[in-house]
Amino acid sequence: MFQGRSPSMHMLLVARRGQARDRIVAELTRLGAACDVAETPGELLRAARCRRYNGVLFDVPTLVREKQFDKRVLQRLAEIYPSARLKYDPGTDTVFALGADAGPPSRDGLSVFTAACRDFLPRSLRRGERVEANLPAVLWRAPPAGDGGEKTCTVNVSYLGCFLFTTASWEIGQDAWVVFPDVSDVPVRTRVAWHEAWALRRSVPGVGLAFLEMPEVLFTELGQLGCEADEMDIACPGKAL
């Protein structure tokens, strides 16, 4: 979710919906910082990989109550970006910030943190590099059941996804399942992130698929092909992307 605009600063906030989140976003806007909000682990990783940020903010009650957040991922984010933990006090309508760049808890903590982030070069998470590899694959539009599917192969692969040759029509955002028979008979759930139509231009037609899960056997195979994990994969190898 995108909130606000700023020509010079952009923050990533981990917070669930509610009054606290609204007040934090309002304070960041007042301080001249735009803000993207992530309330699920999937939103968090997608945001960090797709946009450059000056800093990351964590709403403490969200982290305490939302158990699905992987603590190793949160710790890795705190190591990569300037970060602060926030807590909103509705009684005084104050957002308190605590962290190495925010100083001790105070009414000025968020402004101190935001000021410190201005000197941080905005960055996104490094994506795993694509490796040219032709893995046999069977592409499905629904969970595999019996025979069927389109027999094809990969053009390139990475820990985040793959590009499959196909002349079929696909829509971005559409779910797909892929079986890599040389690796495992277990279908891997994916989502279409890119579609290159046949004869549209001088390029290979096909679909770019983002892995929504990463079986350990596939993770190992991609490593043997030369794929390198991105910064978040280093924190939690083999877990779902």
PDB file of C-alpha atoms in Angstrom:
ATOM      1  CA  MET A   1       0.000   0.000   0.000  1.00  0.00           C
ATOM      2  CA  PHE A   2       1.442   3.394  -0.982  1.00  0.00           C
ATOM      3  CA  GLN A   3       0.952   6.387   1.265  1.00  0.00           C
ATOM      4  CA  GLY A   4       2.064   9.924   0.556  1.00  0.00           C
ATOM      5  CA  ARG A   5       4.801  11.307  -1.678  1.00  0.00           C
ATOM      6  CA  SER A   6       8.253  12.739  -1.115  1.00  0.00           C
ATOM      7  CA  PRO A   7      10.874  13.829  -3.628  1.00  0.00           C
ATOM      8  CA  SER A   8      13.776  12.728  -1.444  1.00  0.00           C
ATOM      9  CA  MET A   9      12.813  10.098   1.152  1.00  0.00           C
ATOM     10  CA  HIS A  10      10.904   6.845   1.137  1.00  0.00           C
ATOM     11  CA  MET A  11      10.257   4.611   4.156  1.00  0.00           C
ATOM     12  CA  LEU A  12       8.946   1.069   4.535  1.00  0.00           C
ATOM     13  CA  LEU A  13       6.583   0.580   7.467  1.00  0.00           C
ATOM     14  CA  VAL A  14       5.585  -2.808   8.874  1.00  0.00           C
ATOM     15  CA  ALA A  15       2.222  -2.285  10.557  1.00  0.00           C
ATOM     16  CA  ARG A  16      -1.281  -3.704  10.563  1.00  0.00           C
ATOM     17  CA  ARG A  17      -4.359  -1.610   9.845  1.00  0.00           C
ATOM     18  CA  GLY A  18      -5.605   0.663  12.577  1.00  0.00           C
ATOM     19  CA  GLN A  19      -5.253   3.983  14.362  1.00  0.00           C
ATOM     20  CA  ALA A  20      -1.577   3.458  15.166  1.00  0.00           C
ATOM     21  CA  ARG A  21      -0.663   2.904  11.527  1.00  0.00           C
ATOM     22  CA  ASP A  22      -2.648   5.942  10.404  1.00  0.00           C
ATOM     23  CA  ARG A  23      -0.893   8.171  12.955  1.00  0.00           C
ATOM     24  CA  ILE A  24       2.559   6.855  12.033  1.00  0.00           C
ATOM     25  CA  VAL A  25       1.945   7.482   8.338  1.00  0.00           C
ATOM     26  CA  ALA A  26       0.643  10.970   9.127  1.00  0.00           C
ATOM     27  CA  GLU A  27       3.751  11.749  11.164  1.00  0.00           C
ATOM     28  CA  LEU A  28       6.060  10.514   8.420  1.00  0.00           C
ATOM     29  CA  THR A  29       4.218  12.650   5.894  1.00  0.00           C
ATOM     30  CA  ARG A  30       4.570  15.659   8.189  1.00  0.00           C
ATOM     31  CA  LEU A  31       8.306  14.996   8.406  1.00  0.00           C
ATOM     32  CA  GLY A  32       8.605  14.909   4.623  1.00  0.00           C
ATOM     33  CA  ALA A  33       8.915  11.149   4.135  1.00  0.00           C
ATOM     34  CA  ALA A  34       6.737   9.054   1.824  1.00  0.00           C
ATOM     35  CA  CYS A  35       5.764   5.624   3.092  1.00  0.00           C
ATOM     36  CA  ASP A  36       4.897   2.154   1.820  1.00  0.00           C
ATOM     37  CA  VAL A  37       3.030  -0.048   4.306  1.00  0.00           C
ATOM     38  CA  ALA A  38       3.411  -3.837   4.558  1.00  0.00           C
ATOM     39  CA  GLU A  39       1.056  -5.804   6.804  1.00  0.00           C
ATOM     40  CA  THR A  40       1.986  -9.344   5.691  1.00  0.00           C
ATOM     41  CA  PRO A  41       5.348 -11.100   5.136  1.00  0.00           C
ATOM     42  CA  GLY A  42       4.621 -11.347   1.401  1.00  0.00           C
ATOM     43  CA  GLU A  43       3.942  -7.619   1.097  1.00  0.00           C
ATOM     44  CA  LEU A  44       7.112  -6.906   3.057  1.00  0.00           C
ATOM     45  CA  LEU A  45       9.400  -8.902   0.762  1.00  0.00           C
ATOM     46  CA  ARG A  46       7.759  -7.664  -2.437  1.00  0.00           C
ATOM     47  CA  ALA A  47       8.102  -4.048  -1.347  1.00  0.00           C
ATOM     48  CA  ALA A  48      11.730  -4.404  -0.264  1.00  0.00           C
ATOM     49  CA  ARG A  49      12.652  -6.021  -3.584  1.00  0.00           C
ATOM     50  CA  CYS A  50      10.808  -3.572  -5.828  1.00  0.00           C
ATOM     51  CA  ARG A  51      11.552  -0.134  -4.367  1.00  0.00           C
ATOM     52  CA  ARG A  52      14.489   1.723  -2.830  1.00  0.00           C
ATOM     53  CA  TYR A  53      14.093   2.818   0.798  1.00  0.00           C
ATOM     54  CA  ASN A  54      15.913   5.151   3.163  1.00  0.00           C
ATOM     55  CA  GLY A  55      14.804   3.202   6.231  1.00  0.00           C
ATOM     56  CA  VAL A  56      12.479   0.593   7.715  1.00  0.00           C
ATOM     57  CA  LEU A  57      10.071   1.068  10.622  1.00  0.00           C
ATOM     58  CA  PHE A  58       8.472  -1.678  12.711  1.00  0.00           C
ATOM     59  CA  ASP A  59       5.260  -1.199  14.688  1.00  0.00           C
ATOM     60  CA  VAL A  60       5.959  -3.156  17.885  1.00  0.00           C
ATOM     61  CA  PRO A  61       2.367  -4.354  18.575  1.00  0.00           C
ATOM     62  CA  THR A  62       2.179  -5.699  15.009  1.00  0.00           C
ATOM     63  CA  LEU A  63       5.342  -7.782  15.472  1.00  0.00           C
ATOM     64  CA  VAL A  64       4.129  -9.089  18.830  1.00  0.00           C
ATOM     65  CA  ARG A  65       0.677 -10.142  17.628  1.00  0.00           C
ATOM     66  CA  GLU A  66       1.339 -11.161  14.023  1.00  0.00           C
ATOM     67  CA  LYS A  67       3.292 -14.393  14.479  1.00  0.00           C
ATOM     68  CA  GLN A  68       3.684 -15.087  10.744  1.00  0.00           C
ATOM     69  CA  PHE A  69       6.585 -12.634  10.438  1.00  0.00           C
ATOM     70  CA  ASP A  70       9.913 -14.509  10.395  1.00  0.00           C
ATOM     71  CA  LYS A  71      12.195 -12.953  13.026  1.00  0.00           C
ATOM     72  CA  ARG A  72      15.261 -13.775  10.926  1.00  0.00           C
ATOM     73  CA  VAL A  73      13.879 -11.779   8.007  1.00  0.00           C
ATOM     74  CA  LEU A  74      13.068  -8.803  10.257  1.00  0.00           C
ATOM     75  CA  GLN A  75      16.552  -8.943  11.751  1.00  0.00           C
ATOM     76  CA  ARG A  76      18.118  -9.059   8.300  1.00  0.00           C
ATOM     77  CA  LEU A  77      16.124  -5.999   7.230  1.00  0.00           C
ATOM     78  CA  ALA A  78      17.323  -4.168  10.347  1.00  0.00           C
ATOM     79  CA  GLU A  79      20.909  -5.016   9.371  1.00  0.00           C
ATOM     80  CA  ILE A  80      20.480  -3.767   5.800  1.00  0.00           C
ATOM     81  CA  TYR A  81      18.548  -0.529   6.449  1.00  0.00           C
ATOM     82  CA  PRO A  82      18.430   2.114   9.177  1.00  0.00           C
ATOM     83  CA  SER A  83      15.563   0.902  11.356  1.00  0.00           C
ATOM     84  CA  ALA A  84      13.474   1.862  14.343  1.00  0.00           C
ATOM     85  CA  ARG A  85      10.759   0.265  16.447  1.00  0.00           C
ATOM     86  CA  LEU A  86       7.596   2.320  16.953  1.00  0.00           C
ATOM     87  CA  LYS A  87       4.798   2.347  19.486  1.00  0.00           C
ATOM     88  CA  TYR A  88       1.791   4.620  19.416  1.00  0.00           C
ATOM     89  CA  ASP A  89       0.308   5.919  22.681  1.00  0.00           C
ATOM     90  CA  PRO A  90      -3.351   6.873  22.051  1.00  0.00           C
ATOM     91  CA  GLY A  91      -3.562   8.600  25.460  1.00  0.00           C
ATOM     92  CA  THR A  92      -1.050  11.265  24.473  1.00  0.00           C
ATOM     93  CA  ASP A  93      -1.434  10.798  20.698  1.00  0.00           C
ATOM     94  CA  THR A  94       2.333  10.301  20.496  1.00  0.00           C
ATOM     95  CA  VAL A  95       4.431   8.013  18.306  1.00  0.00           C
ATOM     96  CA  PHE A  96       7.462   6.818  20.257  1.00  0.00           C
ATOM     97  CA  ALA A  97      10.505   5.530  18.370  1.00  0.00           C
ATOM     98  CA  LEU A  98      13.369   3.411  19.674  1.00  0.00           C
ATOM     99  CA  GLY A  99      16.456   2.298  17.800  1.00  0.00           C
ATOM    100  CA  ALA A 100      20.108   3.010  17.122  1.00  0.00           C
ATOM    101  CA  ASP A 101      19.149   5.880  14.818  1.00  0.00           C
ATOM    102  CA  ALA A 102      16.243   7.164  16.900  1.00  0.00           C
ATOM    103  CA  GLY A 103      17.842   7.654  20.305  1.00  0.00           C
ATOM    104  CA  PRO A 104      15.992   6.904  23.572  1.00  0.00           C
ATOM    105  CA  PRO A 105      12.178   6.765  23.482  1.00  0.00           C
ATOM    106  CA  SER A 106      10.856  10.304  23.194  1.00  0.00           C
ATOM    107  CA  ARG A 107       8.382  12.482  21.343  1.00  0.00           C
ATOM    108  CA  ASP A 108      11.223  13.419  18.997  1.00  0.00           C
ATOM    109  CA  GLY A 109      12.369   9.875  18.249  1.00  0.00           C
ATOM    110  CA  LEU A 110      10.677   9.607  14.854  1.00  0.00           C
ATOM    111  CA  SER A 111      11.955  12.990  13.699  1.00  0.00           C
ATOM    112  CA  VAL A 112      15.486  12.078  14.877  1.00  0.00           C
ATOM    113  CA  PHE A 113      15.289   8.797  12.970  1.00  0.00           C
ATOM    114  CA  THR A 114      13.921  10.429   9.816  1.00  0.00           C
ATOM    115  CA  ALA A 115      16.668  13.043   9.875  1.00  0.00           C
ATOM    116  CA  ALA A 116      19.319  10.312  10.218  1.00  0.00           C
ATOM    117  CA  CYS A 117      17.868   8.438   7.232  1.00  0.00           C
ATOM    118  CA  ARG A 118      18.463  11.399   4.919  1.00  0.00           C
ATOM    119  CA  ASP A 119      22.150  10.485   4.749  1.00  0.00           C
ATOM    120  CA  PHE A 120      21.443   6.833   3.869  1.00  0.00           C
ATOM    121  CA  LEU A 121      21.662   6.010   0.162  1.00  0.00           C
ATOM    122  CA  PRO A 122      18.251   4.507  -0.737  1.00  0.00           C
ATOM    123  CA  ARG A 123      18.440   0.880  -1.797  1.00  0.00           C
ATOM    124  CA  SER A 124      16.302  -2.145  -2.558  1.00  0.00           C
ATOM    125  CA  LEU A 125      17.114  -5.766  -1.824  1.00  0.00           C
ATOM    126  CA  ARG A 126      19.456  -7.270  -4.373  1.00  0.00           C
ATOM    127  CA  ARG A 127      17.659  -9.779  -6.552  1.00  0.00           C
ATOM    128  CA  GLY A 128      19.126 -13.153  -7.329  1.00  0.00           C
ATOM    129  CA  GLU A 129      20.859 -13.070 -10.701  1.00  0.00           C
ATOM    130  CA  ARG A 130      19.204 -15.015 -13.525  1.00  0.00           C
ATOM    131  CA  VAL A 131      21.102 -18.004 -14.898  1.00  0.00           C
ATOM    132  CA  GLU A 132      20.554 -19.305 -18.420  1.00  0.00           C
ATOM    133  CA  ALA A 133      19.429 -22.908 -18.048  1.00  0.00           C
ATOM    134  CA  ASN A 134      17.104 -25.227 -19.976  1.00  0.00           C
ATOM    135  CA  LEU A 135      15.272 -27.284 -17.378  1.00  0.00           C
ATOM    136  CA  PRO A 136      12.483 -29.523 -18.729  1.00  0.00           C
ATOM    137  CA  ALA A 137       9.174 -28.282 -17.336  1.00  0.00           C
ATOM    138  CA  VAL A 138       5.446 -28.954 -17.522  1.00  0.00           C
ATOM    139  CA  LEU A 139       3.278 -25.846 -17.215  1.00  0.00           C
ATOM    140  CA  TRP A 140      -0.256 -25.942 -15.801  1.00  0.00           C
ATOM    141  CA  ARG A 141      -3.059 -23.402 -15.369  1.00  0.00           C
ATOM    142  CA  ALA A 142      -4.513 -25.333 -12.435  1.00  0.00           C
ATOM    143  CA  PRO A 143      -3.083 -27.739  -9.846  1.00  0.00           C
ATOM    144  CA  PRO A 144      -1.942 -30.820 -11.807  1.00  0.00           C
ATOM    145  CA  ALA A 145      -4.334 -33.764 -11.850  1.00  0.00           C
ATOM    146  CA  GLY A 146      -3.407 -36.725 -14.032  1.00  0.00           C
ATOM    147  CA  ASP A 147      -1.899 -36.276 -17.483  1.00  0.00           C
ATOM    148  CA  GLY A 148      -1.859 -32.945 -19.269  1.00  0.00           C
ATOM    149  CA  GLY A 149      -0.063 -29.654 -19.003  1.00  0.00           C
ATOM    150  CA  GLU A 150       2.184 -27.988 -21.556  1.00  0.00           C
ATOM    151  CA  LYS A 151       5.601 -29.566 -21.998  1.00  0.00           C
ATOM    152  CA  THR A 152       8.236 -26.880 -22.289  1.00  0.00           C
ATOM    153  CA  CYS A 153      11.536 -25.774 -20.718  1.00  0.00           C
ATOM    154  CA  THR A 154      13.064 -22.851 -18.875  1.00  0.00           C
ATOM    155  CA  VAL A 155      15.037 -20.139 -20.658  1.00  0.00           C
ATOM    156  CA  ASN A 156      16.526 -18.816 -17.436  1.00  0.00           C
ATOM    157  CA  VAL A 157      16.102 -19.397 -13.703  1.00  0.00           C
ATOM    158  CA  SER A 158      16.788 -17.704 -10.377  1.00  0.00           C
ATOM    159  CA  TYR A 159      15.778 -18.261  -6.765  1.00  0.00           C
ATOM    160  CA  LEU A 160      12.914 -15.813  -7.309  1.00  0.00           C
ATOM    161  CA  GLY A 161      11.434 -17.352 -10.442  1.00  0.00           C
ATOM    162  CA  CYS A 162      11.982 -18.540 -14.005  1.00  0.00           C
ATOM    163  CA  PHE A 163      11.137 -17.732 -17.614  1.00  0.00           C
ATOM    164  CA  LEU A 164       9.422 -20.539 -19.538  1.00  0.00           C
ATOM    165  CA  PHE A 165       9.103 -20.815 -23.294  1.00  0.00           C
ATOM    166  CA  THR A 166       5.465 -20.881 -24.416  1.00  0.00           C
ATOM    167  CA  THR A 167       3.356 -19.400 -27.215  1.00  0.00           C
ATOM    168  CA  ALA A 168       0.171 -19.649 -25.143  1.00  0.00           C
ATOM    169  CA  SER A 169      -1.595 -16.546 -23.878  1.00  0.00           C
ATOM    170  CA  TRP A 170      -1.160 -15.690 -20.184  1.00  0.00           C
ATOM    171  CA  GLU A 171      -2.219 -12.748 -18.021  1.00  0.00           C
ATOM    172  CA  ILE A 172       0.044 -11.029 -15.526  1.00  0.00           C
ATOM    173  CA  GLY A 173      -1.044 -12.000 -12.015  1.00  0.00           C
ATOM    174  CA  GLN A 174      -2.467 -15.353 -13.139  1.00  0.00           C
ATOM    175  CA  ASP A 175      -1.564 -18.382 -11.009  1.00  0.00           C
ATOM    176  CA  ALA A 176       0.359 -21.230 -12.612  1.00  0.00           C
ATOM    177  CA  TRP A 177       1.884 -24.521 -11.515  1.00  0.00           C
ATOM    178  CA  VAL A 178       5.146 -25.959 -12.822  1.00  0.00           C
ATOM    179  CA  VAL A 179       6.576 -29.452 -12.545  1.00  0.00           C
ATOM    180  CA  PHE A 180      10.308 -29.863 -13.150  1.00  0.00           C
ATOM    181  CA  PRO A 181      10.445 -33.622 -13.900  1.00  0.00           C
ATOM    182  CA  ASP A 182      14.248 -33.789 -13.751  1.00  0.00           C
ATOM    183  CA  VAL A 183      14.111 -32.317 -10.256  1.00  0.00           C
ATOM    184  CA  SER A 184      10.885 -33.502  -8.618  1.00  0.00           C
ATOM    185  CA  ASP A 185       7.330 -34.594  -9.440  1.00  0.00           C
ATOM    186  CA  VAL A 186       5.964 -32.093  -6.918  1.00  0.00           C
ATOM    187  CA  PRO A 187       4.280 -29.093  -8.636  1.00  0.00           C
ATOM    188  CA  VAL A 188       5.591 -25.658  -7.699  1.00  0.00           C
ATOM    189  CA  ARG A 189       3.020 -22.885  -7.319  1.00  0.00           C
ATOM    190  CA  THR A 190       3.922 -19.687  -9.188  1.00  0.00           C
ATOM    191  CA  ARG A 191       2.410 -16.453 -10.445  1.00  0.00           C
ATOM    192  CA  VAL A 192       2.820 -14.813 -13.842  1.00  0.00           C
ATOM    193  CA  ALA A 193       4.991 -11.695 -13.491  1.00  0.00           C
ATOM    194  CA  TRP A 194       5.749 -11.163 -17.189  1.00  0.00           C
ATOM    195  CA  HIS A 195       4.350 -12.306 -20.536  1.00  0.00           C
ATOM    196  CA  GLU A 196       6.144 -12.090 -23.868  1.00  0.00           C
ATOM    197  CA  ALA A 197       3.729 -12.730 -26.746  1.00  0.00           C
ATOM    198  CA  TRP A 198       4.760 -14.716 -29.826  1.00  0.00           C
ATOM    199  CA  ALA A 199       5.982 -12.582 -32.770  1.00  0.00           C
ATOM    200  CA  LEU A 200       5.521  -9.390 -30.758  1.00  0.00           C
ATOM    201  CA  ARG A 201       9.184  -8.575 -31.310  1.00  0.00           C
ATOM    202  CA  ARG A 202      12.448 -10.422 -31.837  1.00  0.00           C
ATOM    203  CA  SER A 203      12.511 -12.150 -28.486  1.00  0.00           C
ATOM    204  CA  VAL A 204      11.667 -15.543 -27.044  1.00  0.00           C
ATOM    205  CA  PRO A 205       7.919 -15.872 -26.337  1.00  0.00           C
ATOM    206  CA  GLY A 206       6.975 -17.098 -22.906  1.00  0.00           C
ATOM    207  CA  VAL A 207       6.044 -16.290 -19.324  1.00  0.00           C
ATOM    208  CA  GLY A 208       8.104 -15.011 -16.442  1.00  0.00           C
ATOM    209  CA  LEU A 209       6.964 -16.813 -13.301  1.00  0.00           C
ATOM    210  CA  ALA A 210       7.563 -15.762  -9.697  1.00  0.00           C
ATOM    211  CA  PHE A 211       7.952 -18.695  -7.306  1.00  0.00           C
ATOM    212  CA  LEU A 212       5.346 -18.580  -4.531  1.00  0.00           C
ATOM    213  CA  GLU A 213       6.999 -21.515  -2.794  1.00  0.00           C
ATOM    214  CA  MET A 214      10.467 -23.037  -2.860  1.00  0.00           C
ATOM    215  CA  PRO A 215      10.796 -26.801  -2.235  1.00  0.00           C
ATOM    216  CA  GLU A 216      14.163 -27.724  -0.756  1.00  0.00           C
ATOM    217  CA  VAL A 217      14.983 -30.011  -3.690  1.00  0.00           C
ATOM    218  CA  LEU A 218      14.434 -27.157  -6.156  1.00  0.00           C
ATOM    219  CA  PHE A 219      16.472 -24.759  -4.026  1.00  0.00           C
ATOM    220  CA  THR A 220      19.356 -27.232  -4.124  1.00  0.00           C
ATOM    221  CA  GLU A 221      19.061 -27.765  -7.887  1.00  0.00           C
ATOM    222  CA  LEU A 222      19.082 -24.026  -8.592  1.00  0.00           C
ATOM    223  CA  GLY A 223      22.199 -23.659  -6.487  1.00  0.00           C
ATOM    224  CA  GLN A 224      23.922 -26.369  -8.513  1.00  0.00           C
ATOM    225  CA  LEU A 225      22.971 -24.486 -11.691  1.00  0.00           C
ATOM    226  CA  GLY A 226      24.799 -21.420 -10.392  1.00  0.00           C
ATOM    227  CA  CYS A 227      21.984 -19.337  -8.910  1.00  0.00           C
ATOM    228  CA  GLU A 228      22.958 -17.042  -6.073  1.00  0.00           C
ATOM    229  CA  ALA A 229      20.583 -16.222  -3.241  1.00  0.00           C
ATOM    230  CA  ASP A 230      19.502 -12.634  -2.775  1.00  0.00           C
ATOM    231  CA  GLU A 231      19.924 -10.915   0.577  1.00  0.00           C
ATOM    232  CA  MET A 232      16.682 -12.231   2.042  1.00  0.00           C
ATOM    233  CA  ASP A 233      17.353 -15.767   0.809  1.00  0.00           C
ATOM    234  CA  ILE A 234      20.615 -15.701   2.741  1.00  0.00           C
ATOM    235  CA  ALA A 235      18.598 -15.028   5.867  1.00  0.00           C
ATOM    236  CA  CYS A 236      16.194 -17.909   5.299  1.00  0.00           C
ATOM    237  CA  PRO A 237      17.360 -20.390   2.612  1.00  0.00           C
ATOM    238  CA  GLY A 238      14.757 -22.769   1.277  1.00  0.00           C
ATOM    239  CA  LYS A 239      11.750 -20.956   2.735  1.00  0.00           C
ATOM    240  CA  ALA A 240       8.793 -19.738   0.724  1.00  0.00           C
ATOM    241  CA  LEU A 241       9.406 -16.573  -1.271  1.00  0.00           C
TER     242      LEU A 241
END
